[in-house]
């Protein structure tokens, strides 16, 4: 297929979807410097989104991903900001397809107020707290999931209004597993709101705005991640395989090999399991970190017996 005839894809995401030199100037990036070697993601072609676009027979128009960003927020760099939506286009070119993979930072912080109060980098300037006013994030505030659902729906409305001809695909959130571990490591209720509540909000918003759904969570698989969140090269292949399998089964994009998903998980035992019954991870000795430098990791070795 001639390059000019290939569908144009744009990506709306967070750190998982960044790569040095591939995002708009000034955007924070995770996959740069030593992190590339540590994760094995050593070129843009190793990323989940580049593999997905290639396997679906498309080409990238814009990757408007910003490391650390949430969907919810009072302005840029929140996903629910017009600046982020505008970055999905490129000059006079508009995307044919937009893939949205965001929300893990909303889950990790438990709400935009907590992120702002902690003084995180990816916070709208007008919301940023002074150092003397900062506080440590704890349990999610009441209504956190409602705030996320409202922001996600608003983001899709902005995207739909700006790019009415584009196919929009919303990805649910799925658990990462610390690289090298043979048992689940994901913290399913980090701040008291289950991950699945965020996914239900994504599913509902996708239906409300007529978007396609890439339901990563429905596969029931963990992906390989250097720190439990950021994919290794293997984890990128796994995310790409699920995305391609989902999208190609729902529409007429270029076909892919049936073995794509099997190949990505060859040698991995990464079936997801939510085996902890606690209401949240705050104060738990098994939680790697739940404060401002949080990790979505449970270190309870009992999970290895499952």
Coordinates of C-alpha atoms in Angstrom, one line a residue:
X1 CA 0.0 0.0 0.0
X2 CA 1.3 3.5 -0.9
X3 CA 2.2 5.6 2.1
X4 CA -0.3 8.2 1.1
X5 CA -3.1 5.6 1.2
X6 CA -2.3 4.3 4.6
X7 CA -4.7 5.4 7.4
X8 CA -3.2 8.1 9.7
X9 CA -3.1 7.2 13.4
X10 CA -2.7 9.5 16.4
X11 CA -2.1 8.5 20.0
X12 CA -3.4 10.1 23.2
X13 CA -1.5 8.7 26.2
X14 CA 0.8 9.1 29.2
X15 CA 4.3 7.9 29.9
X16 CA 3.6 4.3 28.6
X17 CA 3.1 5.8 25.1
X18 CA 6.0 8.3 25.1
X19 CA 9.4 7.9 23.3
X20 CA 12.2 10.4 22.9
X21 CA 11.8 12.4 19.8
X22 CA 8.3 11.2 19.0
X23 CA 6.2 13.5 21.1
X24 CA 5.5 17.2 20.7
X25 CA 8.3 19.6 21.8
X26 CA 8.2 20.3 25.5
X27 CA 6.2 17.2 26.5
X28 CA 7.6 15.1 29.3
X29 CA 8.9 11.7 28.1
X30 CA 9.6 8.5 30.0
X31 CA 11.4 6.4 27.4
X32 CA 14.6 8.3 27.0
X33 CA 18.2 8.0 28.1
X34 CA 19.0 5.1 30.4
X35 CA 15.4 4.0 30.7
X36 CA 15.5 2.8 27.1
X37 CA 18.3 0.3 27.8
X38 CA 16.8 -0.7 31.1
X39 CA 13.5 -1.6 29.5
X40 CA 14.9 -2.9 26.2
X41 CA 12.7 -0.3 24.4
X42 CA 15.7 1.0 22.4
X43 CA 13.9 2.4 19.3
X44 CA 10.5 3.9 18.5
X45 CA 9.7 0.7 16.6
X46 CA 9.8 -1.2 19.9
X47 CA 6.9 0.7 21.4
X48 CA 3.4 -0.8 21.6
X49 CA 1.9 2.1 19.5
X50 CA 4.4 1.9 16.7
X51 CA 4.0 -1.9 16.4
X52 CA 0.2 -1.5 16.4
X53 CA 0.2 1.2 13.7
X54 CA 2.5 -0.9 11.5
X55 CA 0.6 -4.1 12.0
X56 CA -2.7 -2.4 11.2
X57 CA -1.2 -1.1 7.9
X58 CA -1.2 2.6 9.0
X59 CA 1.3 5.4 9.6
X60 CA 1.7 7.7 12.6
X61 CA 0.4 11.2 12.3
X62 CA 1.0 12.4 15.9
X63 CA 1.7 11.0 19.3
X64 CA 0.3 13.4 21.8
X65 CA 1.4 11.5 24.9
X66 CA 2.7 13.3 28.0
X67 CA 4.5 11.4 30.8
X68 CA 2.7 11.6 34.1
X69 CA -0.4 13.2 32.7
X70 CA -3.9 12.4 33.9
X71 CA -7.2 12.5 32.0
X72 CA -8.6 14.8 34.7
X73 CA -7.2 18.2 35.4
X74 CA -7.8 22.0 35.2
X75 CA -5.9 22.4 31.9
X76 CA -2.8 21.3 30.1
X77 CA -1.3 18.7 30.3
X78 CA -4.5 16.9 31.3
X79 CA -6.0 14.8 28.6
X80 CA -9.2 16.7 29.0
X81 CA -7.6 19.9 27.7
X82 CA -8.0 21.4 24.3
X83 CA -4.2 21.7 23.9
X84 CA -3.8 18.0 24.1
X85 CA -6.6 17.4 21.7
X86 CA -5.1 19.9 19.2
X87 CA -1.8 18.0 19.3
X88 CA -3.5 14.9 17.8
X89 CA -3.5 16.7 14.4
X90 CA -0.5 17.8 12.4
X91 CA -1.0 21.1 10.5
X92 CA -3.7 20.6 7.9
X93 CA -3.7 16.8 8.4
X94 CA -6.3 15.2 10.7
X95 CA -6.1 11.6 11.9
X96 CA -8.2 8.8 10.5
X97 CA -7.9 6.9 13.8
X98 CA -7.2 8.0 17.3
X99 CA -6.2 5.5 20.0
X100 CA -6.6 6.7 23.6
X101 CA -4.7 4.9 26.3
X102 CA -4.9 7.0 29.4
X103 CA -6.1 6.8 33.0
X104 CA -3.4 4.9 34.9
X105 CA -2.2 8.1 36.5
X106 CA -5.7 9.0 37.5
X107 CA -5.9 5.6 39.2
X108 CA -2.4 6.0 40.7
X109 CA -3.1 9.4 42.2
X110 CA -6.8 8.8 43.1
X111 CA -7.8 12.2 41.7
X112 CA -6.5 15.4 40.2
X113 CA -6.6 17.2 43.5
X114 CA -4.2 14.7 45.0
X115 CA -1.8 15.1 42.1
X116 CA -1.9 18.9 42.3
X117 CA -1.5 18.8 46.1
X118 CA 1.6 16.6 45.8
X119 CA 3.3 19.1 43.4
X120 CA 3.7 16.6 40.6
X121 CA 5.3 17.7 37.4
X122 CA 2.4 16.9 35.1
X123 CA 0.0 19.3 36.8
X124 CA -1.8 22.2 35.2
X125 CA 0.2 25.3 36.2
X126 CA -2.8 27.0 37.8
X127 CA -3.4 24.0 40.0
X128 CA 0.2 23.5 41.2
X129 CA 0.7 23.9 45.0
X130 CA 3.5 25.8 46.5
X131 CA 6.1 23.6 48.2
X132 CA 5.0 24.7 51.7
X133 CA 1.4 23.6 50.9
X134 CA 2.2 20.2 49.4
X135 CA 0.9 17.0 51.0
X136 CA 1.3 13.3 50.6
X137 CA -1.3 11.5 48.7
X138 CA -3.4 9.0 50.6
X139 CA -6.7 7.3 50.0
X140 CA -8.8 8.6 47.1
X141 CA -11.2 11.3 48.0
X142 CA -14.9 10.6 47.8
X143 CA -16.1 11.1 44.3
X144 CA -12.8 10.4 42.6
X145 CA -14.2 7.9 40.1
X146 CA -17.0 10.4 39.2
X147 CA -14.4 13.0 38.5
X148 CA -12.5 10.6 36.3
X149 CA -15.6 9.5 34.4
X150 CA -16.7 13.1 33.8
X151 CA -13.2 14.1 32.6
X152 CA -12.9 11.1 30.3
X153 CA -16.3 11.8 28.7
X154 CA -15.3 15.5 28.3
X155 CA -12.0 14.5 26.6
X156 CA -13.9 12.3 24.1
X157 CA -16.4 15.0 23.4
X158 CA -13.5 17.4 22.6
X159 CA -11.9 14.8 20.4
X160 CA -15.1 14.1 18.6
X161 CA -15.8 17.8 18.0
X162 CA -12.3 18.5 16.7
X163 CA -12.0 15.4 14.5
X164 CA -15.5 14.3 13.6
X165 CA -14.4 12.0 10.8
X166 CA -11.9 10.0 12.9
X167 CA -12.4 6.6 14.3
X168 CA -11.7 6.8 18.0
X169 CA -10.6 3.8 20.1
X170 CA -10.5 3.8 23.9
X171 CA -8.2 1.4 25.7
X172 CA -9.1 0.0 29.1
X173 CA -6.3 -0.2 31.7
X174 CA -4.6 -3.5 32.4
X175 CA -2.3 -4.6 35.1
X176 CA 1.5 -4.7 34.7
X177 CA 3.7 -7.2 36.4
X178 CA 7.2 -6.5 37.6
X179 CA 9.6 -8.0 35.1
X180 CA 11.0 -11.4 36.1
X181 CA 8.1 -12.2 38.5
X182 CA 6.1 -15.4 38.0
X183 CA 3.1 -14.2 40.1
X184 CA 0.9 -11.1 40.0
X185 CA 2.4 -8.0 41.5
X186 CA -0.4 -5.4 40.6
X187 CA -2.0 -3.3 43.3
X188 CA -5.7 -3.5 42.4
X189 CA -7.1 -1.1 45.0
X190 CA -4.1 1.2 45.5
X191 CA -6.1 4.1 47.0
X192 CA -9.4 2.4 47.6
X193 CA -11.1 2.7 44.2
X194 CA -10.8 -0.6 42.2
X195 CA -9.1 -0.5 38.9
X196 CA -12.1 -2.0 37.4
X197 CA -14.2 1.1 38.3
X198 CA -11.9 3.1 36.1
X199 CA -12.4 0.6 33.3
X200 CA -16.1 0.7 33.7
X201 CA -16.0 4.5 33.3
X202 CA -13.9 4.1 30.1
X203 CA -16.3 1.5 28.7
X204 CA -19.3 3.7 29.4
X205 CA -17.7 6.8 27.9
X206 CA -16.8 4.9 24.8
X207 CA -20.4 3.8 24.3
X208 CA -21.7 7.3 25.1
X209 CA -19.6 8.9 22.4
X210 CA -19.7 6.2 19.8
X211 CA -16.1 5.1 20.1
X212 CA -14.5 1.7 19.6
X213 CA -13.2 -0.2 22.6
X214 CA -9.9 -1.9 23.0
X215 CA -10.6 -3.8 26.1
X216 CA -7.1 -4.8 27.4
X217 CA -8.6 -5.7 30.8
X218 CA -10.9 -8.3 29.2
X219 CA -8.0 -10.4 28.0
X220 CA -7.1 -11.2 31.6
X221 CA -3.4 -10.9 31.0
X222 CA -0.6 -8.9 32.8
X223 CA 2.0 -7.2 30.6
X224 CA 5.7 -7.3 31.4
X225 CA 6.8 -4.1 33.1
X226 CA 10.2 -2.9 34.4
X227 CA 8.6 -1.3 37.5
X228 CA 5.1 -2.8 37.4
X229 CA 3.8 -0.1 35.1
X230 CA 6.1 0.9 32.3
X231 CA 6.4 -1.9 29.7
X232 CA 9.6 -3.6 28.8
X233 CA 10.2 -4.5 25.2
X234 CA 8.3 -7.7 25.8
X235 CA 5.5 -5.8 27.5
X236 CA 5.2 -3.5 24.5
X237 CA 4.8 -6.5 22.2
X238 CA 2.1 -7.8 24.5
X239 CA 0.1 -4.5 24.5
X240 CA 0.5 -4.2 20.8
X241 CA -0.7 -7.8 20.2
X242 CA -3.8 -7.2 22.3
X243 CA -4.5 -3.9 20.6
X244 CA -4.1 -5.3 17.1
X245 CA -6.1 -8.4 17.9
X246 CA -9.0 -6.3 19.3
X247 CA -9.1 -3.7 16.5
X248 CA -8.6 -6.0 13.6
X249 CA -11.4 -8.3 14.9
X250 CA -13.8 -5.4 15.0
X251 CA -13.1 -3.6 11.7
X252 CA -11.5 -3.9 8.3
X253 CA -7.9 -2.9 9.1
X254 CA -5.1 -5.0 7.6
X255 CA -5.2 -8.6 8.8
X256 CA -2.6 -9.9 11.2
X257 CA -1.3 -13.3 11.9
X258 CA -3.5 -15.4 14.2
X259 CA -0.5 -16.3 16.3
X260 CA 0.4 -12.7 17.1
X261 CA -1.0 -12.8 20.7
X262 CA 0.4 -16.3 21.3
X263 CA 3.8 -15.2 20.1
X264 CA 3.8 -12.2 22.4
X265 CA 3.1 -14.3 25.4
X266 CA 5.3 -17.3 24.5
X267 CA 7.2 -18.3 27.6
X268 CA 5.2 -16.0 29.9
X269 CA 2.8 -17.0 32.5
X270 CA 1.0 -13.7 32.9
X271 CA -2.6 -14.4 33.7
X272 CA -4.0 -11.7 35.9
X273 CA -5.2 -12.4 39.4
X274 CA -6.7 -10.1 41.9
X275 CA -6.1 -12.1 45.1
X276 CA -5.8 -9.4 47.8
X277 CA -9.1 -8.7 49.7
X278 CA -7.9 -5.4 51.4
X279 CA -9.8 -2.3 50.6
X280 CA -6.7 -0.3 49.8
X281 CA -2.9 -0.4 50.0
X282 CA -2.4 2.6 52.3
X283 CA -0.3 1.6 55.2
X284 CA 0.1 -2.0 54.0
X285 CA 3.6 -3.5 54.5
X286 CA 3.3 -5.3 51.2
X287 CA 2.8 -2.2 49.2
X288 CA 6.0 -1.0 47.5
X289 CA 4.9 2.7 47.8
X290 CA 1.7 4.5 48.1
X291 CA 2.7 8.1 48.7
X292 CA 3.6 10.7 46.1
X293 CA 6.3 8.4 44.5
X294 CA 3.7 5.6 44.2
X295 CA 4.2 2.2 42.5
X296 CA 1.3 -0.1 41.5
X297 CA 3.1 -3.0 43.1
X298 CA 2.2 -5.5 45.8
X299 CA 5.3 -7.3 47.2
X300 CA 3.3 -10.0 49.1
X301 CA 5.1 -13.2 48.1
X302 CA 2.0 -15.2 48.9
X303 CA 0.8 -14.4 45.4
X304 CA 3.5 -16.7 44.0
X305 CA 1.6 -19.7 45.3
X306 CA -1.4 -19.0 43.0

